[in-house]
PDB file of C-alpha atoms in Angstrom:
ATOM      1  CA  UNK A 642     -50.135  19.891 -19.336  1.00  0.00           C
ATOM      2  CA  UNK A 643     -51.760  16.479 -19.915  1.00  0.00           C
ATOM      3  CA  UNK A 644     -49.494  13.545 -18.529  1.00  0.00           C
ATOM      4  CA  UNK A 645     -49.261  10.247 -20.054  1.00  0.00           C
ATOM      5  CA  UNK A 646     -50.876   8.640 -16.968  1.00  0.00           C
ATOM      6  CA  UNK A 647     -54.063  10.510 -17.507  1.00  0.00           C
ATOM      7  CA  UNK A 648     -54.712   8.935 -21.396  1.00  0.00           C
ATOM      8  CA  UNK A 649     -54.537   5.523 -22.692  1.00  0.00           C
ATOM      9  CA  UNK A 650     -53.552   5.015 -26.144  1.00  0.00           C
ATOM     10  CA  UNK A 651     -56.572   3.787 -28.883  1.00  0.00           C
ATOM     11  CA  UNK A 652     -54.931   4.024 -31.775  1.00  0.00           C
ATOM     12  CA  UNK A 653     -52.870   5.608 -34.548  1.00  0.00           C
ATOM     13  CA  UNK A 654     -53.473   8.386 -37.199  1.00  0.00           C
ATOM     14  CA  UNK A 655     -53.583   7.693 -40.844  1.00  0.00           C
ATOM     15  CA  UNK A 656     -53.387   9.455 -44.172  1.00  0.00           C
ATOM     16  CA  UNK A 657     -55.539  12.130 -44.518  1.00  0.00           C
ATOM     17  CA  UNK A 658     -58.915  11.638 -46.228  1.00  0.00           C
ATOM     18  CA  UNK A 659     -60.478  13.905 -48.525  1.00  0.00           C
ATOM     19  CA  UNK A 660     -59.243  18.124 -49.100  1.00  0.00           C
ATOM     20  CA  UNK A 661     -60.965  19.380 -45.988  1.00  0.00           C
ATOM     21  CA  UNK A 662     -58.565  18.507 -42.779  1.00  0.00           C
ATOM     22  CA  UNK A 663     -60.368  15.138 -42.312  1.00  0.00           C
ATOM     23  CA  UNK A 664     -57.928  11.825 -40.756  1.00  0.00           C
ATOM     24  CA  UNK A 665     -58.011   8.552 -40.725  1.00  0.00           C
ATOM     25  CA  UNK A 666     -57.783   7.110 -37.417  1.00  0.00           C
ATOM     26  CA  UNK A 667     -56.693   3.353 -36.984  1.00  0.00           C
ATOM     27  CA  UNK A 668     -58.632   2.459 -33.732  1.00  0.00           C
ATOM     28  CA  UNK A 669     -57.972  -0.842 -31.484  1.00  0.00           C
ATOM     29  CA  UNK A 670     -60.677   0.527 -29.012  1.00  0.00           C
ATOM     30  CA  UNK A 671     -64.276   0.283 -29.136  1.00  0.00           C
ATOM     31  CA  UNK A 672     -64.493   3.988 -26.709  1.00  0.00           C
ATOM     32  CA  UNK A 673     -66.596   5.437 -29.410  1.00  0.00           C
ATOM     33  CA  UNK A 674     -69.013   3.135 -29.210  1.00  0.00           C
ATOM     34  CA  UNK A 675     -69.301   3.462 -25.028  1.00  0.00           C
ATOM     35  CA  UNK A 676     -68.529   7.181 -24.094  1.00  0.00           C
ATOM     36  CA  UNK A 677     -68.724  10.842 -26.031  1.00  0.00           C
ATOM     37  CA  UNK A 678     -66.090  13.162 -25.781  1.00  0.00           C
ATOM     38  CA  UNK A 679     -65.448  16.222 -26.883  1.00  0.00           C
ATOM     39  CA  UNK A 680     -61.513  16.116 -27.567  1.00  0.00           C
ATOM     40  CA  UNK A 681     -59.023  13.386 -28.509  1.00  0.00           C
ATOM     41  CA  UNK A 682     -55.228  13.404 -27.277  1.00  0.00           C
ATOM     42  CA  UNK A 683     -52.206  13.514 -29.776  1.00  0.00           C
ATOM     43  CA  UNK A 684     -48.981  12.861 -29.356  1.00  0.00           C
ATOM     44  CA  UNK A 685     -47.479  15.525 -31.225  1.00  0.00           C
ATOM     45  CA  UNK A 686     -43.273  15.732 -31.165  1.00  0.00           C
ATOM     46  CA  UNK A 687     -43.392  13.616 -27.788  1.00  0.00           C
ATOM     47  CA  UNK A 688     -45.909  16.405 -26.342  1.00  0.00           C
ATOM     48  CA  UNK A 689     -49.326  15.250 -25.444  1.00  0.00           C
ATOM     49  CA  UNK A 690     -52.079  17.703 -27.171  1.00  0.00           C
ATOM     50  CA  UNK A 691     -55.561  17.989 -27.158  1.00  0.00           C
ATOM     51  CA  UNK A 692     -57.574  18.189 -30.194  1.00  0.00           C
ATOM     52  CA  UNK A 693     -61.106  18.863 -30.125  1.00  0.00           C
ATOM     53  CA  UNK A 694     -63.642  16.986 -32.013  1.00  0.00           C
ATOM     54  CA  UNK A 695     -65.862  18.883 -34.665  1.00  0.00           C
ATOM     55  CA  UNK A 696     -67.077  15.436 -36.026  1.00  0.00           C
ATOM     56  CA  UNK A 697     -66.539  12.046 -37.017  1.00  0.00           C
ATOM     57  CA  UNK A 698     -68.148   8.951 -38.449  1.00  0.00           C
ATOM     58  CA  UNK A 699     -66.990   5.100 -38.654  1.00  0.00           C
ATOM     59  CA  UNK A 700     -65.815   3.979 -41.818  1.00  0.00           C
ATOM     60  CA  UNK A 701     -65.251   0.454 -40.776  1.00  0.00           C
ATOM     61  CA  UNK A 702     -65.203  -1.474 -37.276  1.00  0.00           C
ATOM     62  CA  UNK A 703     -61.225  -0.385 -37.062  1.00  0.00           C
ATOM     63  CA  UNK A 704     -61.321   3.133 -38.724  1.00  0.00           C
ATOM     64  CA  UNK A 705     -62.889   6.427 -37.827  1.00  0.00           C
ATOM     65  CA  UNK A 706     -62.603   9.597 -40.034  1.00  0.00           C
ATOM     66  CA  UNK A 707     -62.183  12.436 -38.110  1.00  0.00           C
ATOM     67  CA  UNK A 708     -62.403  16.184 -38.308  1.00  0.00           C
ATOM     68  CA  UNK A 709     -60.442  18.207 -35.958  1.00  0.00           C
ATOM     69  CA  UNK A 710     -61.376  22.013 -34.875  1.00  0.00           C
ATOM     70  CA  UNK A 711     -58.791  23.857 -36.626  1.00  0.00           C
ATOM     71  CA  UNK A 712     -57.676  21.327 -39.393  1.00  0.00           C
ATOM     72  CA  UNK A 713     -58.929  22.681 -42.393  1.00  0.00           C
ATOM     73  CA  UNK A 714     -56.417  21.405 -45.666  1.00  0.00           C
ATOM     74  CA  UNK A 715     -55.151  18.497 -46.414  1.00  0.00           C
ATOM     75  CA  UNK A 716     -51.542  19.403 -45.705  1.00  0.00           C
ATOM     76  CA  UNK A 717     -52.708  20.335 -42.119  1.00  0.00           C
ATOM     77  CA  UNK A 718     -53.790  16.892 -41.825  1.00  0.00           C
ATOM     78  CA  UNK A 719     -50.932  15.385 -43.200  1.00  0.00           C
ATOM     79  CA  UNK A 720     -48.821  16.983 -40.287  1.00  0.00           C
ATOM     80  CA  UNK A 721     -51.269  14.020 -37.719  1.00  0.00           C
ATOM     81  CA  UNK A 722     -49.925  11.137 -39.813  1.00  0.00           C
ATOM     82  CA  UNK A 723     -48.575   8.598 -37.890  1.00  0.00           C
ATOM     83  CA  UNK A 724     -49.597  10.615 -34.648  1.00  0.00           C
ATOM     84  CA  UNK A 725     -50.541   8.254 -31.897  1.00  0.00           C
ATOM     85  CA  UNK A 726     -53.969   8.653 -29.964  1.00  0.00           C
ATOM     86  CA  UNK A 727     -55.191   8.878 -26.613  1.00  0.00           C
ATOM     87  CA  UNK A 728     -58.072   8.942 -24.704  1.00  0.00           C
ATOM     88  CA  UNK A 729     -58.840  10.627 -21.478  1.00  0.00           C
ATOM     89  CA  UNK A 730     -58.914   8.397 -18.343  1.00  0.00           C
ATOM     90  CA  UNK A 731     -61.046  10.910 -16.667  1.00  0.00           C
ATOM     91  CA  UNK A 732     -63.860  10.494 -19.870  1.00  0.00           C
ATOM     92  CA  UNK A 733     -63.528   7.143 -19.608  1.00  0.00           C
ATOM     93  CA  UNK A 734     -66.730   4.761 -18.443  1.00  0.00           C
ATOM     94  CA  UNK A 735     -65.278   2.955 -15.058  1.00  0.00           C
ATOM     95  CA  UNK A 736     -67.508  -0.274 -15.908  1.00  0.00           C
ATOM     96  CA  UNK A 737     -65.844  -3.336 -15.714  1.00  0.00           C
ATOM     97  CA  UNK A 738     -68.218  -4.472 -18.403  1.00  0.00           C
ATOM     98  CA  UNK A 739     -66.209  -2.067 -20.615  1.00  0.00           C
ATOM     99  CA  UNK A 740     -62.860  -2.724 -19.431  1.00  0.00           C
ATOM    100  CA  UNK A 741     -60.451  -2.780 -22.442  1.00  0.00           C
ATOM    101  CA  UNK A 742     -56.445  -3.414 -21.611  1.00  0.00           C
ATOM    102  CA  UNK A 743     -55.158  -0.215 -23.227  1.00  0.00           C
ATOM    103  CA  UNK A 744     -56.594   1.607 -20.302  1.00  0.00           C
ATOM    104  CA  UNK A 745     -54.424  -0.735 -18.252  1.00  0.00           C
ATOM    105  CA  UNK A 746     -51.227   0.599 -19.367  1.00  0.00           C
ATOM    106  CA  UNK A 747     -49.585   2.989 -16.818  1.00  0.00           C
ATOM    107  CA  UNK A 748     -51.096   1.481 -14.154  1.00  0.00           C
ATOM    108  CA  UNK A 749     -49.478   0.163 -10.398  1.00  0.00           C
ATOM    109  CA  UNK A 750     -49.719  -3.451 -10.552  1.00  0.00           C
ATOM    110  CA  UNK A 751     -49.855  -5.097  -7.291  1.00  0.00           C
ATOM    111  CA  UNK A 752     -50.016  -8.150  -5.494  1.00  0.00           C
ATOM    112  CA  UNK A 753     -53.199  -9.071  -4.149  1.00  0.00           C
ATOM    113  CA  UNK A 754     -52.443 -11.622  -1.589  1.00  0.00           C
ATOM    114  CA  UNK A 755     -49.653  -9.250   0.059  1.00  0.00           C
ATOM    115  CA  UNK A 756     -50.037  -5.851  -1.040  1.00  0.00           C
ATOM    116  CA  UNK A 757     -46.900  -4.983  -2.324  1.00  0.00           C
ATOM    117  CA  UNK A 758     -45.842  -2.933  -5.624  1.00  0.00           C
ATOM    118  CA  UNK A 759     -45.410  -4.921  -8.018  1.00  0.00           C
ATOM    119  CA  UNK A 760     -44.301  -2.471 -10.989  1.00  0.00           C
ATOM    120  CA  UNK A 761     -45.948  -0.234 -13.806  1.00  0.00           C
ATOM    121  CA  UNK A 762     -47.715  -1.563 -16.788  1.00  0.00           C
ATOM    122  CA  UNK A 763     -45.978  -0.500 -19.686  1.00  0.00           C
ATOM    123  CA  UNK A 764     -48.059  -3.048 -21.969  1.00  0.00           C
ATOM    124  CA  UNK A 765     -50.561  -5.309 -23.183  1.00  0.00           C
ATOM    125  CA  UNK A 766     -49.405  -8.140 -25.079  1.00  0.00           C
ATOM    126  CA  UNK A 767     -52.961 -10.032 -26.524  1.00  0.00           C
ATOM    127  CA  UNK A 768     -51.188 -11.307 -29.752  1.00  0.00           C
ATOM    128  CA  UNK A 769     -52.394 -14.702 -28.528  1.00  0.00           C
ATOM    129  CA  UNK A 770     -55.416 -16.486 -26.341  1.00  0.00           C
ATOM    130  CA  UNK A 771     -53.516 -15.772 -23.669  1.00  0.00           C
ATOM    131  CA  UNK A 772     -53.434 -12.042 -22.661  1.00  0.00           C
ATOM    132  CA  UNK A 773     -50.112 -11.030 -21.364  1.00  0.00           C
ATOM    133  CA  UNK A 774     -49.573  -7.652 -19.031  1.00  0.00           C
ATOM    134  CA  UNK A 775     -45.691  -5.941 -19.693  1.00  0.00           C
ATOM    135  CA  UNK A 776     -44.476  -4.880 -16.386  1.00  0.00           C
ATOM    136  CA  UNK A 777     -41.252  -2.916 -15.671  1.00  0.00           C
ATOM    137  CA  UNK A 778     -40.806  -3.696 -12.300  1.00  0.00           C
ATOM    138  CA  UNK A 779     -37.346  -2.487  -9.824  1.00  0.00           C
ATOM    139  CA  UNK A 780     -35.328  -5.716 -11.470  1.00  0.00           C
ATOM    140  CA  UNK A 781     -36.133  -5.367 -15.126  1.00  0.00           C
ATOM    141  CA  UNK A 782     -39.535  -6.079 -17.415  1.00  0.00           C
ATOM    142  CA  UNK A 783     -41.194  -8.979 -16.295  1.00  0.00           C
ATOM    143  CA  UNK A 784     -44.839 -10.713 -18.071  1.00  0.00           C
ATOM    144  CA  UNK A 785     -47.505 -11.218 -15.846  1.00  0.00           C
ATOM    145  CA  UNK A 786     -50.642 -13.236 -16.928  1.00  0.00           C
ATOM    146  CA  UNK A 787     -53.586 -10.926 -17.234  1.00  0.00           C
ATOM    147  CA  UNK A 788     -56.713 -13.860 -16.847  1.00  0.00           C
ATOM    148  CA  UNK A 789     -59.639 -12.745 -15.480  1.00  0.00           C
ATOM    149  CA  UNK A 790     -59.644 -15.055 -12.647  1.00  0.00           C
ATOM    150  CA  UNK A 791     -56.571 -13.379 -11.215  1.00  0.00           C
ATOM    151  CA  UNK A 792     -57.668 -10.148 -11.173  1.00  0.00           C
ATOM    152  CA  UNK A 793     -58.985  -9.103  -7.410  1.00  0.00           C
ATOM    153  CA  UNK A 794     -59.664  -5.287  -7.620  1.00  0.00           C
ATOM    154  CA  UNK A 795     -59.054  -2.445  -9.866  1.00  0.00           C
ATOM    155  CA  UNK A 796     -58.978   0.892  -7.684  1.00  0.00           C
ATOM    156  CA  UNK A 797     -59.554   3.342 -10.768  1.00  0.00           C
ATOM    157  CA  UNK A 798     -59.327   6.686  -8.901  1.00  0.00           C
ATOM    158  CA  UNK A 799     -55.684   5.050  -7.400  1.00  0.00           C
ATOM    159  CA  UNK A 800     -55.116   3.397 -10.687  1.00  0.00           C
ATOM    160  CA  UNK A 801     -54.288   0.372  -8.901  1.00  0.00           C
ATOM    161  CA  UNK A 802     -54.951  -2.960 -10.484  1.00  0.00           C
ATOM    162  CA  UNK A 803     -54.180  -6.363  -7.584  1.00  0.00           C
ATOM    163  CA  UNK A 804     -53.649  -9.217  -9.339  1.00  0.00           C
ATOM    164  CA  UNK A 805     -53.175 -12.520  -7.520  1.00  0.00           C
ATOM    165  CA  UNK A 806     -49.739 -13.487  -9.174  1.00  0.00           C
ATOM    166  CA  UNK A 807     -49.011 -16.905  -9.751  1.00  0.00           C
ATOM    167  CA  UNK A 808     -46.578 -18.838  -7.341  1.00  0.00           C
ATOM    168  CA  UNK A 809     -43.002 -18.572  -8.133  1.00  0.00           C
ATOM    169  CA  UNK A 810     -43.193 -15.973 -11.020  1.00  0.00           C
ATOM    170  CA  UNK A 811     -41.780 -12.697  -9.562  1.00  0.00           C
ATOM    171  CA  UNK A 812     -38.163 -15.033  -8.394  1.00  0.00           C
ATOM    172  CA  UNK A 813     -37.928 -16.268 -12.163  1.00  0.00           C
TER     173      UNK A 813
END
C-alpha cells in the first residue's frame, strides 16, 4: 500500500483526450523533464494507486497527455477526471538543483538552530514572491517563510527539512 508520505502531488487529471484511454494531465511540476518513471500515482476514492505509464507526450509546458496500461475507452478515462497525481519520492532526483516545493509537503520541519520538531508540511503557498511553507504544528497551522537563505539541510532519506526560523515567529 503506497502512503501519502512516499508521493508528492504534481498535478491534476483532466478530461480525457481523444477515443483511446488517453488524459489530460494538468502538471505544476517540471519531473518529466528531470527523471523517467515507469508509473504515476492516483488518488483514486481517497486510495493511492499506481498506474503504469504506456506513453505520453507534452502538449504544452503545463499539460501532458497520457496513456495509462489498461485504459483503453474514453469512458475508462473519464473515471481519472479530476484525479489528483503523485509522484514517487523514491523516483525522485535528490538534487537540490531540482528541488521543487511539492516534494516538500509531508515533510518534518525543524528548527535548525535547536533541533526541535517543528511540525509537518501540509503546504506550499507560492501565490506570491514570497514562498510560504503551511505547517500544522502541536498548537494549530502556522506559515513559515520558505527563503532559500533559511534553509540549513534537507535530510531526504529522514525527510527532514531544518530551517533557521525567524525570531519570535513560533510564540505569535
Amino acid at each position: 500500500m503506497i502512503r501519502e508520505e512516499e508521493v508528492f502531488k504534481i498535478g491534476r487529471i483532466g478530461k480525457p483526450h481523444g477515443i483511446k484511454g488517453e488524459v489530460s494531465i494538468h502538471i505544476d511540476d517540471d519531473v518529466f523533464d528531470r527523471v523517467d518513471a515507469d508509473y504515476l500515482v492516483l488518488m483514486v476514492d481517497g486510495i493511492l494507486v499506481p498506474f503504469f505509464i504506456e506513453e505520453y507526450r507534452f502538449r504544452t509546458d503545463e499539460t501532458v497527455l497520457m496513456k495509462f496500461d489498461g485504459i483503453d475507452t474514453q469512458e475508462r478515462a473519464r473515471e481519472l477526471t479530476n484525479c489528483e497525481v503523485f509522484f514517487p519520492h523514491s523516483l525522485a532526483d535528490t538534487d537540490e538543483e531540482a528541488l521543487t516545493w511539492n516534494r516538500l509537503e509531508g515533510m518534518q520541519l525543524k528548527d535548525a538552530s535547536t533541533g526541535k520538531l517543528v511540525g509537518t508540511i501540509t503546504g506550499v503557498d507560492d501565490s506570491t514572491i514570497n514562498i510560504l511553507l503551511e505547517v500544522e504544528t502541536a498548537n494549530g497551522s502556522i506559515l513559515v517563510p520558505a527563503a532559500e537563505e533559511l534553509i540549513a539541510d534537507i535530510d531526504w532519506q529522514e525527510r527532514e527539512i531544518h530551517i533557521t526560523i525567524p525570531e519570535g515567529l513560533l510564540t505569535l
